[in-house]
Coordinates of C-alpha atoms in Angstrom, one line a residue:
M1 CA 0.0 0.0 0.0
L2 CA 1.2 3.5 -0.8
P3 CA 0.7 4.9 2.8
E4 CA 3.0 2.2 4.1
R5 CA 5.7 2.9 1.5
I6 CA 5.6 6.6 2.3
G7 CA 5.8 5.8 6.0
E8 CA 8.9 3.7 5.4
L9 CA 10.5 6.3 3.1
T10 CA 9.9 9.3 5.4
G11 CA 10.3 7.5 8.8
L12 CA 6.7 8.4 9.8
D13 CA 6.0 4.7 10.6
G14 CA 8.1 5.2 13.7
F15 CA 5.7 7.7 15.2
G16 CA 2.8 5.4 15.9
L17 CA -0.8 6.2 14.9
G18 CA -0.1 9.9 14.3
G19 CA 2.7 9.0 11.8
E20 CA 0.4 6.5 10.0
L21 CA -2.3 9.0 9.7
L22 CA 0.1 11.6 8.3
A23 CA 1.5 9.1 5.8
T24 CA -2.0 8.2 4.7
F25 CA -2.8 11.9 4.3
L26 CA 0.3 12.4 2.1
A27 CA -0.6 9.3 0.0
A28 CA -4.1 10.6 -0.5
F29 CA -2.8 14.1 -1.3
L30 CA -0.5 12.6 -4.1
I31 CA -3.3 10.5 -5.7
G32 CA -5.8 13.3 -5.4
N33 CA -3.4 15.9 -7.0
L34 CA -2.5 13.4 -9.8
M35 CA -6.2 13.1 -10.7
L36 CA -6.8 16.8 -10.4
A37 CA -3.8 17.5 -12.7
M38 CA -5.1 15.1 -15.3
T39 CA -8.6 16.8 -15.1
G40 CA -7.0 20.2 -15.4
V41 CA -5.4 19.1 -18.7
A42 CA -8.5 17.2 -20.0
G43 CA -11.2 19.9 -19.4
P44 CA -9.7 23.1 -20.8
W45 CA -7.3 21.6 -23.4
A46 CA -7.6 18.0 -24.3
K47 CA -11.4 18.1 -24.8
R48 CA -11.0 21.0 -27.2
K49 CA -8.1 19.5 -29.2
I50 CA -9.8 16.1 -29.6
T51 CA -13.1 17.6 -30.6
A52 CA -11.4 19.9 -33.1
A53 CA -9.5 16.9 -34.6
F54 CA -12.8 15.1 -35.2
T55 CA -14.6 18.1 -36.6
D56 CA -11.7 19.4 -38.8
R57 CA -11.0 22.5 -36.8
I58 CA -7.9 24.0 -35.1
A59 CA -8.9 24.6 -31.5
V60 CA -6.7 26.4 -29.0
N61 CA -3.2 27.2 -30.4
R62 CA -2.4 30.7 -29.4
L63 CA -1.4 30.5 -25.8
G64 CA 1.9 28.5 -25.3
P65 CA 3.1 25.4 -27.2
A66 CA 0.1 23.6 -28.7
G67 CA -2.2 26.0 -26.8
L68 CA -1.3 24.4 -23.4
F69 CA -1.3 27.7 -21.5
I70 CA -5.1 27.9 -22.1
I71 CA -5.2 25.7 -18.9
I72 CA -3.8 28.6 -16.9
A73 CA -5.8 31.2 -18.8
D74 CA -9.1 29.4 -18.2
A75 CA -8.3 28.8 -14.5
V76 CA -7.6 32.6 -14.0
R77 CA -10.7 33.5 -16.1
L78 CA -13.1 31.3 -14.3
L79 CA -11.9 31.8 -10.7
S80 CA -11.8 35.6 -11.1
K81 CA -15.4 35.8 -12.2
E82 CA -18.0 37.1 -9.8
L83 CA -19.9 34.4 -7.9
V84 CA -23.5 35.2 -8.6
I85 CA -26.1 33.6 -6.3
P86 CA -29.7 33.4 -7.4
E87 CA -32.0 35.5 -5.1
N88 CA -34.2 32.6 -4.0
A89 CA -31.5 29.9 -3.9
D90 CA -31.5 27.4 -1.0
R91 CA -28.0 28.4 0.2
P92 CA -26.9 25.3 2.1
A93 CA -27.8 22.9 -0.7
Y94 CA -26.6 25.4 -3.3
D95 CA -23.2 25.7 -1.7
L96 CA -22.7 22.0 -0.9
A97 CA -23.8 20.6 -4.3
P98 CA -20.5 21.4 -6.2
I99 CA -18.4 19.9 -3.3
V100 CA -20.5 16.7 -3.3
V101 CA -20.1 16.2 -7.0
A102 CA -16.4 16.7 -7.0
S103 CA -15.5 14.9 -3.8
S104 CA -17.6 11.8 -4.5
A105 CA -15.3 11.0 -7.5
L106 CA -12.1 11.6 -5.6
L107 CA -13.2 9.2 -2.9
G108 CA -13.5 6.5 -5.4
F109 CA -9.8 6.5 -6.3
A110 CA -9.0 5.4 -2.7
V111 CA -9.5 1.7 -3.7
I112 CA -8.1 1.7 -7.2
P113 CA -4.8 -0.1 -7.7
M114 CA -2.6 2.0 -9.9
G115 CA 0.5 -0.2 -10.0
N116 CA 3.9 -0.4 -8.3
G117 CA 2.4 -0.2 -4.9
I118 CA 0.4 2.9 -5.8
H119 CA -2.8 1.9 -3.9
L120 CA -4.3 3.7 -1.0
A121 CA -6.5 0.9 0.4
D122 CA -7.7 -2.6 -0.7
P123 CA -10.8 -3.5 1.4
E124 CA -12.6 -6.7 0.7
V125 CA -15.6 -4.8 -0.6
G126 CA -13.6 -2.5 -2.8
L127 CA -15.8 -2.7 -5.9
A128 CA -19.0 -2.2 -3.9
Y129 CA -17.4 0.8 -2.2
V130 CA -16.4 2.5 -5.5
F131 CA -19.9 2.1 -6.9
A132 CA -21.4 3.4 -3.7
V133 CA -19.3 6.6 -3.4
S134 CA -19.5 7.4 -7.1
G135 CA -23.3 7.2 -6.8
I136 CA -23.3 10.0 -4.3
A137 CA -22.8 12.4 -7.2
S138 CA -26.5 11.9 -8.1
L139 CA -27.4 13.6 -4.8
G140 CA -25.2 16.5 -5.6
L141 CA -26.9 17.0 -9.0
V142 CA -30.3 16.9 -7.5
M143 CA -29.2 19.4 -4.8
A144 CA -27.8 21.7 -7.5
G145 CA -31.0 21.6 -9.6
Y146 CA -33.4 22.1 -6.7
A147 CA -31.4 24.8 -4.8
S148 CA -30.9 27.0 -7.9
A149 CA -34.6 28.2 -7.9
N150 CA -34.6 27.8 -11.7
K151 CA -37.1 25.6 -13.6
Y152 CA -34.4 24.6 -16.1
S153 CA -32.0 23.7 -13.3
M154 CA -34.7 21.7 -11.6
L155 CA -35.6 19.9 -14.8
G156 CA -31.9 19.1 -15.3
G157 CA -31.6 17.7 -11.8
L158 CA -34.6 15.5 -12.2
R159 CA -33.3 14.2 -15.5
A160 CA -29.9 13.5 -14.0
V161 CA -31.2 11.4 -11.2
A162 CA -33.6 9.5 -13.5
Q163 CA -30.7 8.8 -15.8
N164 CA -28.3 7.7 -13.0
V165 CA -30.9 5.3 -11.5
A166 CA -31.7 3.9 -14.9
Y167 CA -28.0 3.2 -15.8
E168 CA -26.4 2.6 -12.4
I169 CA -28.3 -0.7 -11.9
P170 CA -27.1 -2.2 -15.2
L171 CA -23.6 -0.9 -14.4
V172 CA -23.5 -2.7 -11.0
I173 CA -25.1 -5.9 -12.4
T174 CA -22.5 -6.0 -15.2
G175 CA -19.8 -5.4 -12.7
M176 CA -21.1 -8.4 -10.6
S177 CA -20.4 -10.6 -13.6
V178 CA -16.7 -9.8 -13.1
V179 CA -17.1 -10.7 -9.4
I180 CA -18.4 -14.1 -10.4
F181 CA -15.3 -14.7 -12.6
S182 CA -12.8 -13.4 -9.9
G183 CA -14.6 -14.7 -6.9
S184 CA -14.0 -11.4 -5.0
L185 CA -15.0 -7.8 -4.6
Q186 CA -11.5 -6.9 -3.7
M187 CA -9.9 -4.7 -6.4
G188 CA -6.4 -6.2 -5.8
T189 CA -7.7 -9.7 -6.3
I190 CA -9.7 -8.8 -9.4
V191 CA -6.5 -7.4 -11.0
A192 CA -4.4 -10.3 -9.9
E193 CA -6.8 -12.8 -11.5
Q194 CA -6.3 -11.1 -14.8
H195 CA -2.5 -11.6 -14.7
Q196 CA -2.9 -15.3 -15.8
T197 CA -2.3 -16.3 -19.4
L198 CA -5.5 -16.8 -21.4
V199 CA -3.8 -18.1 -24.5
T200 CA -0.4 -18.1 -26.2
I201 CA -0.3 -17.1 -29.9
A202 CA 3.1 -17.2 -31.7
G203 CA 5.0 -17.2 -28.5
I204 CA 3.1 -14.2 -27.2
D205 CA 1.1 -14.6 -24.0
I206 CA -2.4 -13.0 -24.1
P207 CA -3.5 -12.0 -20.6
S208 CA -6.9 -13.1 -19.2
W209 CA -8.4 -9.7 -19.1
Y210 CA -12.1 -9.9 -18.5
A211 CA -12.6 -7.6 -21.6
L212 CA -11.2 -10.5 -23.6
I213 CA -13.0 -13.3 -21.7
N214 CA -16.4 -11.5 -21.7
P215 CA -16.4 -8.8 -24.4
F216 CA -20.2 -8.6 -24.2
A217 CA -20.0 -7.5 -20.5
F218 CA -17.2 -5.0 -21.4
V219 CA -19.4 -3.3 -24.0
L220 CA -22.4 -3.2 -21.7
F221 CA -20.3 -1.7 -18.9
L222 CA -18.8 0.9 -21.3
V223 CA -22.2 2.1 -22.5
A224 CA -23.6 2.2 -19.0
N225 CA -20.5 4.1 -17.8
F226 CA -20.9 6.7 -20.6
A227 CA -24.5 7.3 -19.4
E228 CA -23.4 7.5 -15.8
V229 CA -20.9 10.2 -16.5
G230 CA -23.3 12.1 -18.7
R231 CA -21.4 12.1 -21.9
N232 CA -22.8 12.0 -25.5
P233 CA -25.2 10.6 -26.5
F234 CA -26.4 10.6 -22.9
D235 CA -25.8 14.2 -21.9
T236 CA -29.5 15.1 -21.8
P237 CA -29.5 16.5 -18.2
E238 CA -27.2 19.4 -19.2
A239 CA -28.0 19.7 -22.9
P240 CA -27.8 23.3 -23.9
T241 CA -30.2 22.9 -26.8
E242 CA -33.0 21.7 -24.4
I243 CA -32.5 23.1 -20.9
V244 CA -29.8 25.8 -21.1
A245 CA -27.3 23.9 -19.0
G246 CA -29.5 21.9 -16.7
Y247 CA -28.5 21.6 -13.1
Q248 CA -25.4 23.9 -13.6
T249 CA -27.3 26.8 -15.2
E250 CA -27.1 29.1 -12.2
Y251 CA -23.5 28.3 -11.2
S252 CA -20.6 30.6 -11.9
S253 CA -17.0 31.2 -10.8
V254 CA -15.5 28.6 -8.4
Y255 CA -18.8 26.8 -8.0
F256 CA -19.0 26.2 -11.8
V257 CA -15.3 25.1 -11.7
L258 CA -16.1 22.5 -9.0
I259 CA -19.0 21.0 -11.0
Y260 CA -17.1 21.0 -14.2
L261 CA -14.1 19.4 -12.4
G262 CA -16.4 16.8 -10.9
E263 CA -17.7 15.8 -14.3
F264 CA -14.2 15.1 -15.6
L265 CA -13.2 13.4 -12.4
H266 CA -16.1 11.0 -12.8
I267 CA -15.0 10.3 -16.4
F268 CA -11.5 9.4 -15.1
L269 CA -13.0 7.4 -12.2
G270 CA -15.2 5.5 -14.7
G271 CA -12.0 4.9 -16.8
A272 CA -10.2 3.7 -13.7
I273 CA -12.9 1.2 -12.9
I274 CA -13.0 -0.1 -16.5
A275 CA -9.2 -0.4 -16.5
T276 CA -9.2 -2.2 -13.2
I277 CA -12.0 -4.8 -13.7
F278 CA -11.8 -5.4 -17.5
L279 CA -8.3 -4.3 -18.7
G280 CA -5.9 -5.8 -16.2
G281 CA -5.5 -2.6 -14.1
P282 CA -1.9 -1.4 -14.3
A283 CA -0.7 -4.5 -16.2
G284 CA 1.3 -4.0 -19.4
P285 CA 4.7 -4.8 -20.9
V286 CA 7.9 -2.7 -20.6
L287 CA 6.4 0.5 -19.1
P288 CA 5.8 0.9 -15.4
G289 CA 2.3 0.0 -14.2
I290 CA 1.2 3.6 -13.4
V291 CA 2.0 4.6 -17.0
W292 CA -0.2 1.8 -18.4
F293 CA -2.9 2.7 -15.9
I294 CA -2.9 6.3 -17.0
I295 CA -2.9 5.3 -20.7
K296 CA -6.0 3.1 -20.2
I297 CA -8.0 5.7 -18.4
W298 CA -7.1 8.3 -21.0
A299 CA -8.2 5.9 -23.7
V300 CA -11.6 5.8 -22.0
F301 CA -11.6 9.6 -21.9
F302 CA -10.7 9.7 -25.6
A303 CA -13.7 7.4 -26.3
T304 CA -16.1 9.8 -24.5
Q305 CA -14.9 12.7 -26.7
W306 CA -15.1 10.5 -29.8
L307 CA -18.8 9.8 -29.0
R308 CA -19.3 13.5 -28.3
S309 CA -18.3 14.4 -31.8
A310 CA -19.7 11.4 -33.7
V311 CA -23.0 10.3 -32.0
P312 CA -26.1 12.5 -31.9
R313 CA -27.8 13.1 -28.5
V314 CA -30.9 11.0 -27.7
R315 CA -34.1 12.3 -26.3
I316 CA -34.9 11.9 -22.6
D317 CA -37.6 9.3 -23.3
Q318 CA -35.2 7.3 -25.5
L319 CA -32.5 7.6 -22.9
I320 CA -34.7 6.1 -20.2
E321 CA -36.0 3.4 -22.5
I322 CA -32.4 2.3 -23.5
G323 CA -31.6 2.0 -19.8
W324 CA -34.6 0.2 -18.5
K325 CA -35.7 -1.8 -21.5
G326 CA -32.4 -2.4 -23.1
L327 CA -29.3 -2.4 -20.9
L328 CA -31.0 -3.7 -17.8
V329 CA -32.3 -6.8 -19.6
L330 CA -29.0 -7.4 -21.3
A331 CA -27.1 -6.9 -18.0
F332 CA -29.3 -9.6 -16.3
A333 CA -28.9 -11.9 -19.3
N334 CA -25.1 -11.5 -19.1
L335 CA -25.1 -12.1 -15.3
V336 CA -27.1 -15.4 -15.7
L337 CA -25.0 -16.5 -18.6
T338 CA -21.7 -15.8 -16.7
A339 CA -22.9 -17.7 -13.7
V340 CA -23.9 -20.7 -15.8
I341 CA -20.5 -20.8 -17.6
V342 CA -18.5 -20.4 -14.4
G343 CA -20.7 -23.0 -12.7
L344 CA -20.1 -25.5 -15.6
I345 CA -16.3 -24.8 -15.6
A346 CA -16.1 -25.2 -11.8

């Protein structure tokens, strides 16, 4: 575990419980800042460059090499704006909503193994934990919509919770098919089970990643994850063409930054979960594990931006039908089929 390694390197493990707590805080600080730094690159810069490449445009190229200084410019611009509070806003809920959205994603990274001992904790219910804390974001979106005293915000909040409920159930059920294969909810065990060789082709060992063993479950989980993080074609709760900006319509300055940051943190958390339970976690040749882990979650982020440019948005009624009548049925079918196959093999 990373806290133990930091404790050994810094000598904090010799100071009892206080030293252990400080080492744990330092480890969480490092992981949190790594994710925040990636989000800072993804939101202002990478999103624009990827979308521009798909739509044959140039995107940001004026500030710094390849336009990278737009990250600093956007940070200064957004944080220096006036924080405008709606007159009839419910202040406690209005103030807490951005914090809930962002922090729920950061909490999920606590149990994600990132390779080379970069792992904060590995509880026996790790997968259940990460699903639980990521689901807290739904509460933040409802709070933001309700507290803004704006009918478009309220409508966006209601759409967000309806969407999250419709797709979180298939997401969890599909994740349980991985648990059947691995026999554990512990993230470290799920990754370890994928280190075995599935087949050897021309002297090359193909690992037993669950995306290769059960590609149907992998595709189901991808689709449900895209809906959970609210990316195209499932971004209806914040669609500007329908409801201005949904639950975030009345947010500005640092509050908007937190909500925007939370969206991208959840994209990276979804990518981290997919990498962990389907793509072998940090496993990969030559490069260090942390590098492979980052490559995999950026690949998921790239896929979200690809869909954003290539797939049209679905209506809210279509979105709900896809979740309840399509993915839910397929997720249960996948779960039953997986249980039958594993039972026969056993």
